[in-house]
XYZ file of C-alpha atoms in Angstrom:
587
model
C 75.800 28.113 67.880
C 77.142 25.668 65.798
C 79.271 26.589 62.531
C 78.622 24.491 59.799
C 81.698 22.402 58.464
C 82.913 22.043 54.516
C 82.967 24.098 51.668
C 80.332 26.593 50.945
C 77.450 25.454 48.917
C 77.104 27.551 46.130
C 74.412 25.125 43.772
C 72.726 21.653 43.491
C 74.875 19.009 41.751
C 74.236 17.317 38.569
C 72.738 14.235 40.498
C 70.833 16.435 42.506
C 69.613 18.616 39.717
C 68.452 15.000 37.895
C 66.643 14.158 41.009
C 64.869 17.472 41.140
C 63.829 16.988 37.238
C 62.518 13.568 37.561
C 60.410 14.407 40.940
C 59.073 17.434 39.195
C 58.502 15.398 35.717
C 56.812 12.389 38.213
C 54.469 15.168 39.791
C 53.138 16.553 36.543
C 52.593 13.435 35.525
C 50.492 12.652 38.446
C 48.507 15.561 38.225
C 48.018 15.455 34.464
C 46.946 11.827 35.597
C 44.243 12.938 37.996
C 43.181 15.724 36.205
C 42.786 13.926 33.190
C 44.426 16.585 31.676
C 46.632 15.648 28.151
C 49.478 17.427 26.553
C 50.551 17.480 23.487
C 53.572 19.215 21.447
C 54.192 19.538 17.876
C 57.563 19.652 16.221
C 57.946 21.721 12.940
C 61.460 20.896 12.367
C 60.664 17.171 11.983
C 57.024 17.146 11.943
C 56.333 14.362 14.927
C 53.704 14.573 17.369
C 54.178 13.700 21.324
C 51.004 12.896 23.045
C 51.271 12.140 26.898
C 49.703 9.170 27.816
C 46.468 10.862 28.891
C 45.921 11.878 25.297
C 46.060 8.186 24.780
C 43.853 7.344 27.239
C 41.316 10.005 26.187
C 41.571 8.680 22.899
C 40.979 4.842 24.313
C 44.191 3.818 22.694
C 47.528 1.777 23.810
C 50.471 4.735 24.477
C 52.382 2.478 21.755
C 49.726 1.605 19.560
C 50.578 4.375 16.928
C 53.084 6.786 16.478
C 50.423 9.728 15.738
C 50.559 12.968 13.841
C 48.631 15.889 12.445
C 47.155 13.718 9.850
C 45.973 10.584 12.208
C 45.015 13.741 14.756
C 42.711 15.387 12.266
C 41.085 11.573 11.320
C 40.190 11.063 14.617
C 37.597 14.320 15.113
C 34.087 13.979 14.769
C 33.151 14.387 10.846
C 31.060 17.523 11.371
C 33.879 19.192 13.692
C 36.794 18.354 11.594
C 36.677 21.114 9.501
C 35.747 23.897 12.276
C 39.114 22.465 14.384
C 41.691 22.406 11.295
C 40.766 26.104 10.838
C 40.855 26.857 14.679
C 44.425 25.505 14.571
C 46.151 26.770 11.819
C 44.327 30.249 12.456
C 46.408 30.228 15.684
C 49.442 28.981 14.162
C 49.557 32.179 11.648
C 48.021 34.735 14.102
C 50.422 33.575 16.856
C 47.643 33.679 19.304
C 46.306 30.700 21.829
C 43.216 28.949 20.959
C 40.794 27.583 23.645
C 37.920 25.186 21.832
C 35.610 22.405 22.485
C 34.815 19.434 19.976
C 33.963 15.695 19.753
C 36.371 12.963 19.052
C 35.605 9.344 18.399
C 36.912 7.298 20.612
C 36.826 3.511 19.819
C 32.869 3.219 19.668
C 32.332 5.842 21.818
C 32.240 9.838 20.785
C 33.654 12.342 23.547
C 33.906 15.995 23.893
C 37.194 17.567 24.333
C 37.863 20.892 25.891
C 41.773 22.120 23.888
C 44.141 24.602 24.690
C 47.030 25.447 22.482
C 49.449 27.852 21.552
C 52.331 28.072 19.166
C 56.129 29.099 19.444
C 58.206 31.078 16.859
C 62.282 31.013 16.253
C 63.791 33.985 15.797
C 63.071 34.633 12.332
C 59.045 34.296 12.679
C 58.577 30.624 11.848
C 56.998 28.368 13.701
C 59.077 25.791 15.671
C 56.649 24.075 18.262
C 52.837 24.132 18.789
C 51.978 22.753 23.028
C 48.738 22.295 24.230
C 46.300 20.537 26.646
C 43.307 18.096 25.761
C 40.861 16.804 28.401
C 37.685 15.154 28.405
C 34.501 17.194 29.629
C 31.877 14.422 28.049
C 30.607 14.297 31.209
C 30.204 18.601 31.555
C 28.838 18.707 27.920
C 26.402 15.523 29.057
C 25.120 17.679 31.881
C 24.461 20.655 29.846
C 23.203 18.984 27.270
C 20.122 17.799 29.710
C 19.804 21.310 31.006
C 19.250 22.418 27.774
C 16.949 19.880 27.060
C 15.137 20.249 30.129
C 14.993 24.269 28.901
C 13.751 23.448 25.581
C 11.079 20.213 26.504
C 8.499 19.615 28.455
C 9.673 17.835 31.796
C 5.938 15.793 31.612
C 5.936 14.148 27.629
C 9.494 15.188 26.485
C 7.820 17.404 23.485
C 9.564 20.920 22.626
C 8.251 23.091 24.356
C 7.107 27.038 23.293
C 10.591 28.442 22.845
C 12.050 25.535 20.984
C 8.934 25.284 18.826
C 8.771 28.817 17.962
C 12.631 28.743 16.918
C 11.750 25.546 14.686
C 9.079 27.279 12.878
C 11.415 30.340 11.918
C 13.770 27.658 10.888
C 11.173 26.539 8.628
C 9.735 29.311 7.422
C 12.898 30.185 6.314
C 13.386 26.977 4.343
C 9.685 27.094 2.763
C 10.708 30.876 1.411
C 13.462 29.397 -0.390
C 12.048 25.790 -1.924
C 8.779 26.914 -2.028
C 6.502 24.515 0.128
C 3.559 25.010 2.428
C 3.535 25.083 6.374
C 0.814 24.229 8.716
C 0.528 25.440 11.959
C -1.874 23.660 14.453
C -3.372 24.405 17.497
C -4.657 21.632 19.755
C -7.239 21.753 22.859
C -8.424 18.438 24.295
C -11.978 18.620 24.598
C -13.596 18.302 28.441
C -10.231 17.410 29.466
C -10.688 19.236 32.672
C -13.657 16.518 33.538
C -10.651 14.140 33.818
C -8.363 15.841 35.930
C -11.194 16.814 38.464
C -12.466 13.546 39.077
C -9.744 11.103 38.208
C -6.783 13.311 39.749
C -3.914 15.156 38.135
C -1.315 11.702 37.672
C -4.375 10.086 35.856
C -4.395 13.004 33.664
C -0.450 13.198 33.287
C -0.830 9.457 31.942
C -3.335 10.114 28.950
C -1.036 13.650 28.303
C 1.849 11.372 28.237
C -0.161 8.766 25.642
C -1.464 11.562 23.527
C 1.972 12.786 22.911
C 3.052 9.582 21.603
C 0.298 9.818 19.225
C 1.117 12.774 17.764
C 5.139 11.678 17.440
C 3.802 8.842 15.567
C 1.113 10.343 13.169
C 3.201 12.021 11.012
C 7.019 12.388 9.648
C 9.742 12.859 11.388
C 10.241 16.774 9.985
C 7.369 17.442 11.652
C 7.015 18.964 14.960
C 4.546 18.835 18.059
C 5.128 20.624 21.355
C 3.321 21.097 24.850
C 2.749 24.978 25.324
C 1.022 23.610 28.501
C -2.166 21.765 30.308
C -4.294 19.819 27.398
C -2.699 22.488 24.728
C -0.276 21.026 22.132
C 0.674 22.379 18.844
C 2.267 21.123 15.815
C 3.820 22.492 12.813
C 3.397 20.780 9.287
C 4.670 20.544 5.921
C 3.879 19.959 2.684
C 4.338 20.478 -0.957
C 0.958 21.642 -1.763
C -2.225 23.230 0.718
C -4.169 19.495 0.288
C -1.149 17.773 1.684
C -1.591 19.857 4.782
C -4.975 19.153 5.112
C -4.041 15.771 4.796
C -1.998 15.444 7.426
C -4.643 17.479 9.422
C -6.723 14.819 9.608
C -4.037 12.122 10.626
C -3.748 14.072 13.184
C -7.007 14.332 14.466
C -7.571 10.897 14.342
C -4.423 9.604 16.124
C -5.495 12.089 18.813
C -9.160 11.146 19.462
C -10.040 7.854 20.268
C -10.878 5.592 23.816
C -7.283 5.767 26.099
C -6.485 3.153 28.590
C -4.951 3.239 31.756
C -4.687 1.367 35.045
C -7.725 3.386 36.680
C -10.355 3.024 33.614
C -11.009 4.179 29.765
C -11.733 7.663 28.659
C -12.705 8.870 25.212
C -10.841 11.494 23.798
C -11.583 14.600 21.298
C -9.589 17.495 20.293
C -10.876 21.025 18.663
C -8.063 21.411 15.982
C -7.311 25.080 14.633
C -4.798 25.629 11.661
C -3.163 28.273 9.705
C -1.299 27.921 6.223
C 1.762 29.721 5.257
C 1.984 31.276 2.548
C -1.891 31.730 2.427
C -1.127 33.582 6.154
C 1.945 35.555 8.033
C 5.700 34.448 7.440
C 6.043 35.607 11.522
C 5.921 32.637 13.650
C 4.038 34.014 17.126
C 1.617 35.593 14.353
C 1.244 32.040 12.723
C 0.606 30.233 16.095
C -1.820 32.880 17.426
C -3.931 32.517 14.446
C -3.776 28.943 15.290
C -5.003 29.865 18.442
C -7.880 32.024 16.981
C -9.174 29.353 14.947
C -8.459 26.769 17.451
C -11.327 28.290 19.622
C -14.061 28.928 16.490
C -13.706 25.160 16.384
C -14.284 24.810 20.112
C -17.347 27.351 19.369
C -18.805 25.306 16.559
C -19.212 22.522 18.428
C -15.853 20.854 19.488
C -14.221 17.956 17.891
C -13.700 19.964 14.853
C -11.306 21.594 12.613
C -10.865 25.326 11.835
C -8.995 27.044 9.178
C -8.003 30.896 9.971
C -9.357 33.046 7.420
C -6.340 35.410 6.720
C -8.021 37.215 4.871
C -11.401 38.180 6.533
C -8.559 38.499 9.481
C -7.125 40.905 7.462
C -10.227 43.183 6.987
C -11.011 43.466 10.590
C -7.463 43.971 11.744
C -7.556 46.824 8.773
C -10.703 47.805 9.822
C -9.267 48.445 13.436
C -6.794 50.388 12.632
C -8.631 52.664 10.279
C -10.611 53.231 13.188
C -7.430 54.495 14.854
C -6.457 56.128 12.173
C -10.243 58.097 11.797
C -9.878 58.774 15.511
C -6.696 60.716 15.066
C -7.831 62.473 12.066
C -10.984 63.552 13.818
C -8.565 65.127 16.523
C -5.734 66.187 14.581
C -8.736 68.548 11.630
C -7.090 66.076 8.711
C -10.511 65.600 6.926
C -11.433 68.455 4.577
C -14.675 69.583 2.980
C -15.270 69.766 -0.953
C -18.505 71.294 -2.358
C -20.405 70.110 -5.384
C -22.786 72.978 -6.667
C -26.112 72.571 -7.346
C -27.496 73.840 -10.295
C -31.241 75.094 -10.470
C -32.825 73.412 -13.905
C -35.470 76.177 -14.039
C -33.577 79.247 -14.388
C -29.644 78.285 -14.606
C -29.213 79.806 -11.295
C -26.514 78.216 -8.518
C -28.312 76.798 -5.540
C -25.722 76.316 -3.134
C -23.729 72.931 -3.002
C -23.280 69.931 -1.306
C -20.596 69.501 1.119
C -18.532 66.082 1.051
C -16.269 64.547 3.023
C -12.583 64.383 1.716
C -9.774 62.389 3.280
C -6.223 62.674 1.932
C -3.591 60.631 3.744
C 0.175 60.477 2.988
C -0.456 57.267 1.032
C -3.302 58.334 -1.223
C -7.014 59.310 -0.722
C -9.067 57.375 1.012
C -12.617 57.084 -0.445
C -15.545 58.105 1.896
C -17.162 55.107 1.636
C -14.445 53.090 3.167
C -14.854 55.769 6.167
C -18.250 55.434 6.439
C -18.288 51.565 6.043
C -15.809 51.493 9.200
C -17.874 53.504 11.328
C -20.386 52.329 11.539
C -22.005 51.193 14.628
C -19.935 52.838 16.505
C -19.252 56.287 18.275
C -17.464 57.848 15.629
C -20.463 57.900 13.745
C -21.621 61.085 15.905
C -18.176 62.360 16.256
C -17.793 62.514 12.543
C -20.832 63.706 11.875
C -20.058 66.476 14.774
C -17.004 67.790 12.692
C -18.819 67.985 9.686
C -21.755 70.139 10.944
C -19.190 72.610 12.510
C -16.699 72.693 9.674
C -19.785 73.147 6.846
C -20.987 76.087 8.593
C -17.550 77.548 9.668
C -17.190 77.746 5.273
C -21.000 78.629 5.236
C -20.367 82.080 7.185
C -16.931 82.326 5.112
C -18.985 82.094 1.427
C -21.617 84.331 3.026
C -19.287 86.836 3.531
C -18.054 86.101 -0.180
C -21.748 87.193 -1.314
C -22.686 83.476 -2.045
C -26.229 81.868 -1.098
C -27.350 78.937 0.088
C -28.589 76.511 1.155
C -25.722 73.550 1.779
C -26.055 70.403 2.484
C -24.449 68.195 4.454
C -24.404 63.781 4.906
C -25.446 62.877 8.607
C -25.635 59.331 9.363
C -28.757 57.451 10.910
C -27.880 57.590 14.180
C -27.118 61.244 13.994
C -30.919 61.851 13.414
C -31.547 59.583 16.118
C -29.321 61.348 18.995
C -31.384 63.928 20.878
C -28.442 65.889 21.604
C -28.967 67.289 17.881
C -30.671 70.178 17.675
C -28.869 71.786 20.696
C -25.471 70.867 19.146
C -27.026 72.574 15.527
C -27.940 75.735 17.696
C -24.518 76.215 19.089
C -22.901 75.570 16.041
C -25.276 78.091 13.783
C -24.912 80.581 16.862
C -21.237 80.332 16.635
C -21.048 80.439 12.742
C -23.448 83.635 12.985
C -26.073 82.514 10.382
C -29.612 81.328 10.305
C -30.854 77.523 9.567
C -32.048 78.677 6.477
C -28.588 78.234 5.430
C -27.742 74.552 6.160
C -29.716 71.299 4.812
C -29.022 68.214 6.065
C -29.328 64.644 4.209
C -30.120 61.748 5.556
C -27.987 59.017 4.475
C -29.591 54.958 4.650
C -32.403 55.703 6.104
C -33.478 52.289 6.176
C -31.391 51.888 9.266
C -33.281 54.581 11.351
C -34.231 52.348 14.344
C -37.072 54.620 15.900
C -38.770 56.891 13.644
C -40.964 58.628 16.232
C -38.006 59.717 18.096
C -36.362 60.546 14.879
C -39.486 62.092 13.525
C -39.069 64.611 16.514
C -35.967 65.212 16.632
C -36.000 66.798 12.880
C -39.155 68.921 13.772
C -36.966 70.293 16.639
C -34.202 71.203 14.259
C -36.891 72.663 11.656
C -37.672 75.110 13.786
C -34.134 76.558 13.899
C -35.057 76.659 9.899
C -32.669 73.684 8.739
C -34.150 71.676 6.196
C -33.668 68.136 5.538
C -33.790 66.136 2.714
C -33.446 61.949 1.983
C -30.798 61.039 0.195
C -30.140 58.017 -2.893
C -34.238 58.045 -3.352
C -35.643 54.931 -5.342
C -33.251 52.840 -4.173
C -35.255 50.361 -1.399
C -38.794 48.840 -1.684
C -39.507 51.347 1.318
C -38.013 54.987 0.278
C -42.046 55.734 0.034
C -42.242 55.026 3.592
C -39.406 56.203 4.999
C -40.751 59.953 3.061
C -43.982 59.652 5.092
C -42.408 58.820 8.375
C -40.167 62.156 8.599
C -40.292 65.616 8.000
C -38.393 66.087 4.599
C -38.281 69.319 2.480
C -36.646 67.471 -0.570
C -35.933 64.049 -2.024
C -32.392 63.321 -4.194
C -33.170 60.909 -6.885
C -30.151 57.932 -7.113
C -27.488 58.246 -9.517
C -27.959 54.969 -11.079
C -31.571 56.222 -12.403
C -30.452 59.473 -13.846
C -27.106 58.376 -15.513
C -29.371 55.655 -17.410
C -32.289 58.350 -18.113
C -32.014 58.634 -21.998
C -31.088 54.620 -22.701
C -33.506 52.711 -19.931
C -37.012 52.979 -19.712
C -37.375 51.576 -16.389
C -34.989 54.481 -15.360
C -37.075 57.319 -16.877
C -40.348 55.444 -15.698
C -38.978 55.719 -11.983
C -37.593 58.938 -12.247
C -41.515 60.378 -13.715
C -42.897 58.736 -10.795
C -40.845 60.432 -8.537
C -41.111 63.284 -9.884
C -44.652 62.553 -9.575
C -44.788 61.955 -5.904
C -42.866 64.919 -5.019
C -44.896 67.257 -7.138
C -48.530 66.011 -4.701
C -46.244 66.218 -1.472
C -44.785 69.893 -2.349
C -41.275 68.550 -2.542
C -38.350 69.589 -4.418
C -36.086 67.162 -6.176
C -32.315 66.955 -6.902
C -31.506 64.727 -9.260
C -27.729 63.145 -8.673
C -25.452 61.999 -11.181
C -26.257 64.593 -14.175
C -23.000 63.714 -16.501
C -24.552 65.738 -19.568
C -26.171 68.250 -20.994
C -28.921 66.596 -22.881
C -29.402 64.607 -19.385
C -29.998 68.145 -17.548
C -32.138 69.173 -20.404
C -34.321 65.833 -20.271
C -34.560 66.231 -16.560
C -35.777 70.203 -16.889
C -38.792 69.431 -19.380
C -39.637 66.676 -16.918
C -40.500 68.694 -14.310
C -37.183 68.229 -11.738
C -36.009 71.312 -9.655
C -31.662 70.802 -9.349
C -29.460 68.582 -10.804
C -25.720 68.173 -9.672
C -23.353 66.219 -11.217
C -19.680 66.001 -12.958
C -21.380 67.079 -16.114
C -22.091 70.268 -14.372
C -18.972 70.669 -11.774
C -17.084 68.568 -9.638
C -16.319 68.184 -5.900
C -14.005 70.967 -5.290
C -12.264 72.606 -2.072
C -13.557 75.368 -0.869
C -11.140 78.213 -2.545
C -12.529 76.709 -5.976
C -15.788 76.688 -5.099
C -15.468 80.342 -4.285
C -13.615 81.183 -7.816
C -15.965 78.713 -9.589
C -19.111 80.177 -8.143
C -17.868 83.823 -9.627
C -17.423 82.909 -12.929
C -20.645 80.725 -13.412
C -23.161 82.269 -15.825
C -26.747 81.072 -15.915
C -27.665 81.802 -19.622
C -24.835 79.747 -20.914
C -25.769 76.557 -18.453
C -29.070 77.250 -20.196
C -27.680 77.771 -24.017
C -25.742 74.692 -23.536
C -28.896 72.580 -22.762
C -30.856 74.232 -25.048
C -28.435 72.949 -27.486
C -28.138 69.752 -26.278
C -31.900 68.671 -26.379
C-alpha cells in the first residue's frame, strides 16, 4: 500500500472553496434556467429588489432594463389580482408564515399566470430583514385547466353552457334580481319533429343545424343573457328584464331567430320550436324549480299544437301541488284519528223538543282549522272519498252508543258523499258498524250530499233500500238548490228533505225565498216527508218557519257545532218551553 506524501489535509482552500461556490451558483442557475423557475429577495434594510434573470424573462423584460422594486412589482399584476397579492404578501410578512399563490401578470402584450412562493426572515429583535421567494410561469397549466373546465361547464357539440353552468348562472341572477328588483325569464326549448331529421338525414346532418341554431340564439338577444344545451334538440335560456312585457318581448325574438328554413350542404329543412317560460318573481326564486316549470309548460305548448309558446301558471301550479299534499296530509289524518266530530242539534218546531243533531266533520291542524269544504273539495274523485266517509260512519255511532248511554235520543245524521251511496259495500259496512256500536238503525240518518253527481241511480236507489231495512233513514241535503232536486227526490228512497240555507236566512226579507220555501214545504207535506230547515239564525225566523208548516230547524240562532262533551252538557240544560217562549215572543 502506498502512503500518501505531504501534510495532512485538514479543509478546502480559499481558491478551492471559490471554485466550489461558483460551480454550485452556475448549477442553480442552470436549473432555475430549465425549470423556469425565478427567485427573488427583498432587502428591508435598503429596500432594493433582486430578481434573477428568469424573473426577467417571465416578465418579457431585458435583466438591465429596470432596476425593479415593490412598487414597479405591484404595477406589473393583473388589475383585478393586484389587490388580492399585496394582501397575500404583507399578510405573510406580519404572520411570519410562507405564502404559496397563483395570479396573472402582464407581460409586454401578453398576460401570464404565475405560480409564487415566498417567505420572510426576521433579525433578532422581530423585524423583518429579507423576504426570498420563487416565481414561475404555469400559463400553460392554468391554459389546460382552463379548457377542462370549459369542456365541464359547455357543451363539447355548440360550445353553449351546459346544465350545471346554467343552473349556477341563474342563482347568480336570481340573486341580483332580489336586490335591483327586475324580472327573469326562464325558457325551455324543444325543436319540433327534430327526430325526422336525424333519422333520415343522419346524426352529423343533425349536429350541423344544432350547431346553427345555437348561433341563433347567441345572437337574438343581449349579451347578459344566457342559452345552454341540456341535451339532444333541448336548449334553454334565461332572460331579463325590467318589467314582465320586456320578457315577453324577448320571447318572441327568440322564437323567431329559432324557426325558420336552415341550410346545409345535404338540403334545407324548416325549423319550429315549442317554447315554454316561467317568470320570476310571478314564480319560484329556486332555480331547478324555475327550469322544471319551464319544462312543464314547455310540453302544454308541444300539446297545443307545437310551434307555440306557454306560460306556467304558478299559480293554478300552486293549487294542485297544494291540493296534493292535502291529500297527503288527509291520508295521514285518516290513519293517525286527527279529524273530530261536532254535533249541531236539531230542534223540533212543533213542540220545542231536541231531535238529535247533526254530526260534522272538524279538522284542526297545528296551523289553524281547516274548513270542511276544502276537505271535501280535495277528495273528490278519489278513494278517500269512501275512506272518509268510512271514519265518519264508525266514529258517529261510536258517540251515538256513548249519548245513548247518557239518556239522549236520536236520530243523527251524518254527510256521505255520492259515491258512498253508490258503493255496494255499504250496507254490510253500516251492519258491522251498528253491530259493533250496539244500537239499532233507527238511530243513525244519513244525508246525501250533491246528489246531482250520483252517476247510477238504480244502483243507488238499491243500495239505500238495502240500508233501510237495517232502519237507517236518509235524507237529501241543500234542497232547492238545482233545477233537478225534484228529481233527484223521486229517484231515491228519502225519509226527509233539508231546505238550503240561503232560502231560510232570507225568509222574512225575500219573497222568492219564502215562495220556495212554501213550495217545499208543499211537496214534502203530499210525499209524507219531514223537513229541516238549515240556517235558522233567529227567533222570529224559527217562529215564521213553525206557522208554515216545517218540522226542525237547526241553526246558530239555535246552537252551534259543538264537540261532543258540549253537546252532552248542552243537551241537559235545554228546556223546550223557553225555545218556545222565546219564539212566541219573537213573532
Amino acid at each position: 500500500m502506498k502512503k500518501l506524501r505531504g501534510k495532512p489535509t485538514t479543509g478546502l482552500g480559499i481558491q478551492e472553496l471559490s471554485d466550489a461556490l461558483a460551480i454550485s451558483e452556475r448549477r442553480r442557475r442552470e436549473a432555475q434556467r430549465l425549470s423556469g423557475v425565478g427567485f427573488w429577495e427583498l432587502n428591508y434594510q435598503n429596500g432594493t429588489l433582486y430578481w434573477s434573470e428568469e424573473i426577467f424573462a417571465i416578465y418579457g423584460l431585458e435583466a438591465n432594463a429596470l432596476d425593479p422594486n415593490y412598487e414597479i412589482f405591484v404595477s406589473l399584476i393583473f388589475d383585478d389580482d393586484r389587490e388580492f397579492v399585496d394582501a397575500a404578501y404583507k399578510a405573510s410578512v406580519k404572520d411570519g408564515t410562507e405564502y404559496n399563490i397563483r395570479y396573472r401578470i402582464k407581460a409586454g402584450p401578453a398576460t401570464k399566470w404565475i405560480e409564487a412562493r415566498g417567505v420572510t426572515y426576521y433579525d433578532s429583535e422581530g423585524n423583518p430583514e429579507r423576504s426570498i421567494g420563487t416565481a414561475q410561469d404555469i400559463s400553460e397549466i392554468m391554459d389546460a385547466q382552463q379548457a377542462l373546465e370549459h369542456l365541464a361547464l359547455h357543451d363539447a357539440l355548440t360550445g353553449l353552457p351546459n346544465r350545471k353552468l346554467f343552473s349556477d348562472r341563474i342563482s347568480a341572477a336570481l340573486n341580483l334580481a332580489r336586490r335591483h328588483g327586475f324580472f327573469l325569464g326562464v325558457l325551455f326549448i324543444d325543436l319540433d319533429n327534430f327526430k325526422r331529421i336525424n333519422d333520415r338525414q343522419g346524426h352529423s346532418l343533425g349536429d350541423e343545424v344544432l350547431v346553427g341554431i345555437a348561433r341563433h340564439l347567441e345572437h337574438s338577444v343581449r349579451a347578459e343573457d344566457t342559452f345552454a344545451r341540456l341535451g339532444g334538440d333541448e336548449f334553454v335560456g334565461l332572460l331579463t328584464g325590467e318589467n314582465e312585457q320586456d320578457i315577453q318581448d324577448a320571447v318572441q325574438r327568440v322564437k323567431q331567430s329559432i324557426e325558420g328554413t336552415y341550410s346545409t350542404e345535404f338540403g334545407s329543412f324548416a325549423i319550429t320550436a315549442s317554447i315554454g317560460v316561467t317568470i320570476y318573481p310571478h314564480d319560484s326564486d329556486e332555480p331547478d324549480e324555475l327550469l322544471r316549470h319551464a319544462d312543464h309548460a314547455m310540453y302544454e305548448a308541444k300539446e297545443s299544437g307545437k310551434s307555440r309558446i306557454c306560460y306556467f301558471d304558478a299559480k293554478r301550479h300552486q293549487s294542485n301541488r297544494s291540493r296534493n299534499q292535502l291529500l297527503v296530509d288527509i291520508e295521514k289524518a285518516i290513519e293517525n284519528d286527527e279529524f273530530i266530530l261536532h254535533f249541531q242539534p236539531r230542534i223540533c218546531l212543533r213542540d220545542g223538543s231536541l231531535s238529535g243533531a247533526e254530526a260534522l266533520l272538524r279538522w284542526f291542524r297545528p296551523d289553524g282549522p281547516t274548513p270542511p269544504v276544502e276537505v271535501i273539495t280535495a277528495i273528490r274523485g278519489t278513494s278517500l272519498e269512501w275512506e272518509l266517509d268510512t271514519w265518519v260512519m264508525k266514529e258517529a255511532l261510536a258517540q251515538v252508543r256513548r249519548f245513548r248511554a247518557y239518556g239522549l235520543q236520536g236520530p243523527f245524521s251524518l254527510n256521505v258523499m255520492p259515491s258512498t251511496i253508490e258503493n255496494r259495500e255499504l250496507p254490510s259496512l253500516l251492519k258491522q258498524f251498528l253491530d259493533d256500536a250496539s244500537i239499532s238503525g233507527e238511530n243513525l240518518e244519513i244525508e246525501v250530499l250533491e246528489v246531482s253527481s250520483i252517476r247510477d241511480f238504480d244502483q243507488a236507489n238499491e243500495i239505500l233500500r238495502v240500508c233501510k231495512e237495517l232502519g237507517i233513514r236518509f235524507s237529501l241535503d241543500d234542497f232547492g238548490t238545482g233545477y233537478a232536486s225534484l228529481t233527484y227526490f223521486h229517484s231515491l228512497p228519502v225519509d226527509k228533505l233539508k231546505i238550503d240555507q240561503l232560502f231560510i236566512r232570507t225568509l222574512l226579507s225575500d219573497g222568492g225565498s219564502l215562495a220556495l220555501v212554501k213550495s217545499i214545504l208543499a211537496i214534502s207535506d203530499a210525499n209524507d216527508c219531514f223537513v229541516v230547515a238549515e240556517g235558522v239564525e233567529s227567533y222570529s225566523i224559527a217562529s215564521a218557519l213553525r206557522h208554515l208548516g216545517c218540522d226542525y230547524g237547526q241553526g246558530f240562532g239555535l246552537a252551534k257545532p259543538m264537540a261532543s262533551d258540549d253537546y252532552i252538557a248542552w243537551a241537559h240544560n235545554w228546556d223546550a218551553q223557553v225555545f218556545l217562549d222565546r219564539m212566541a215572543a219573537s213573532g
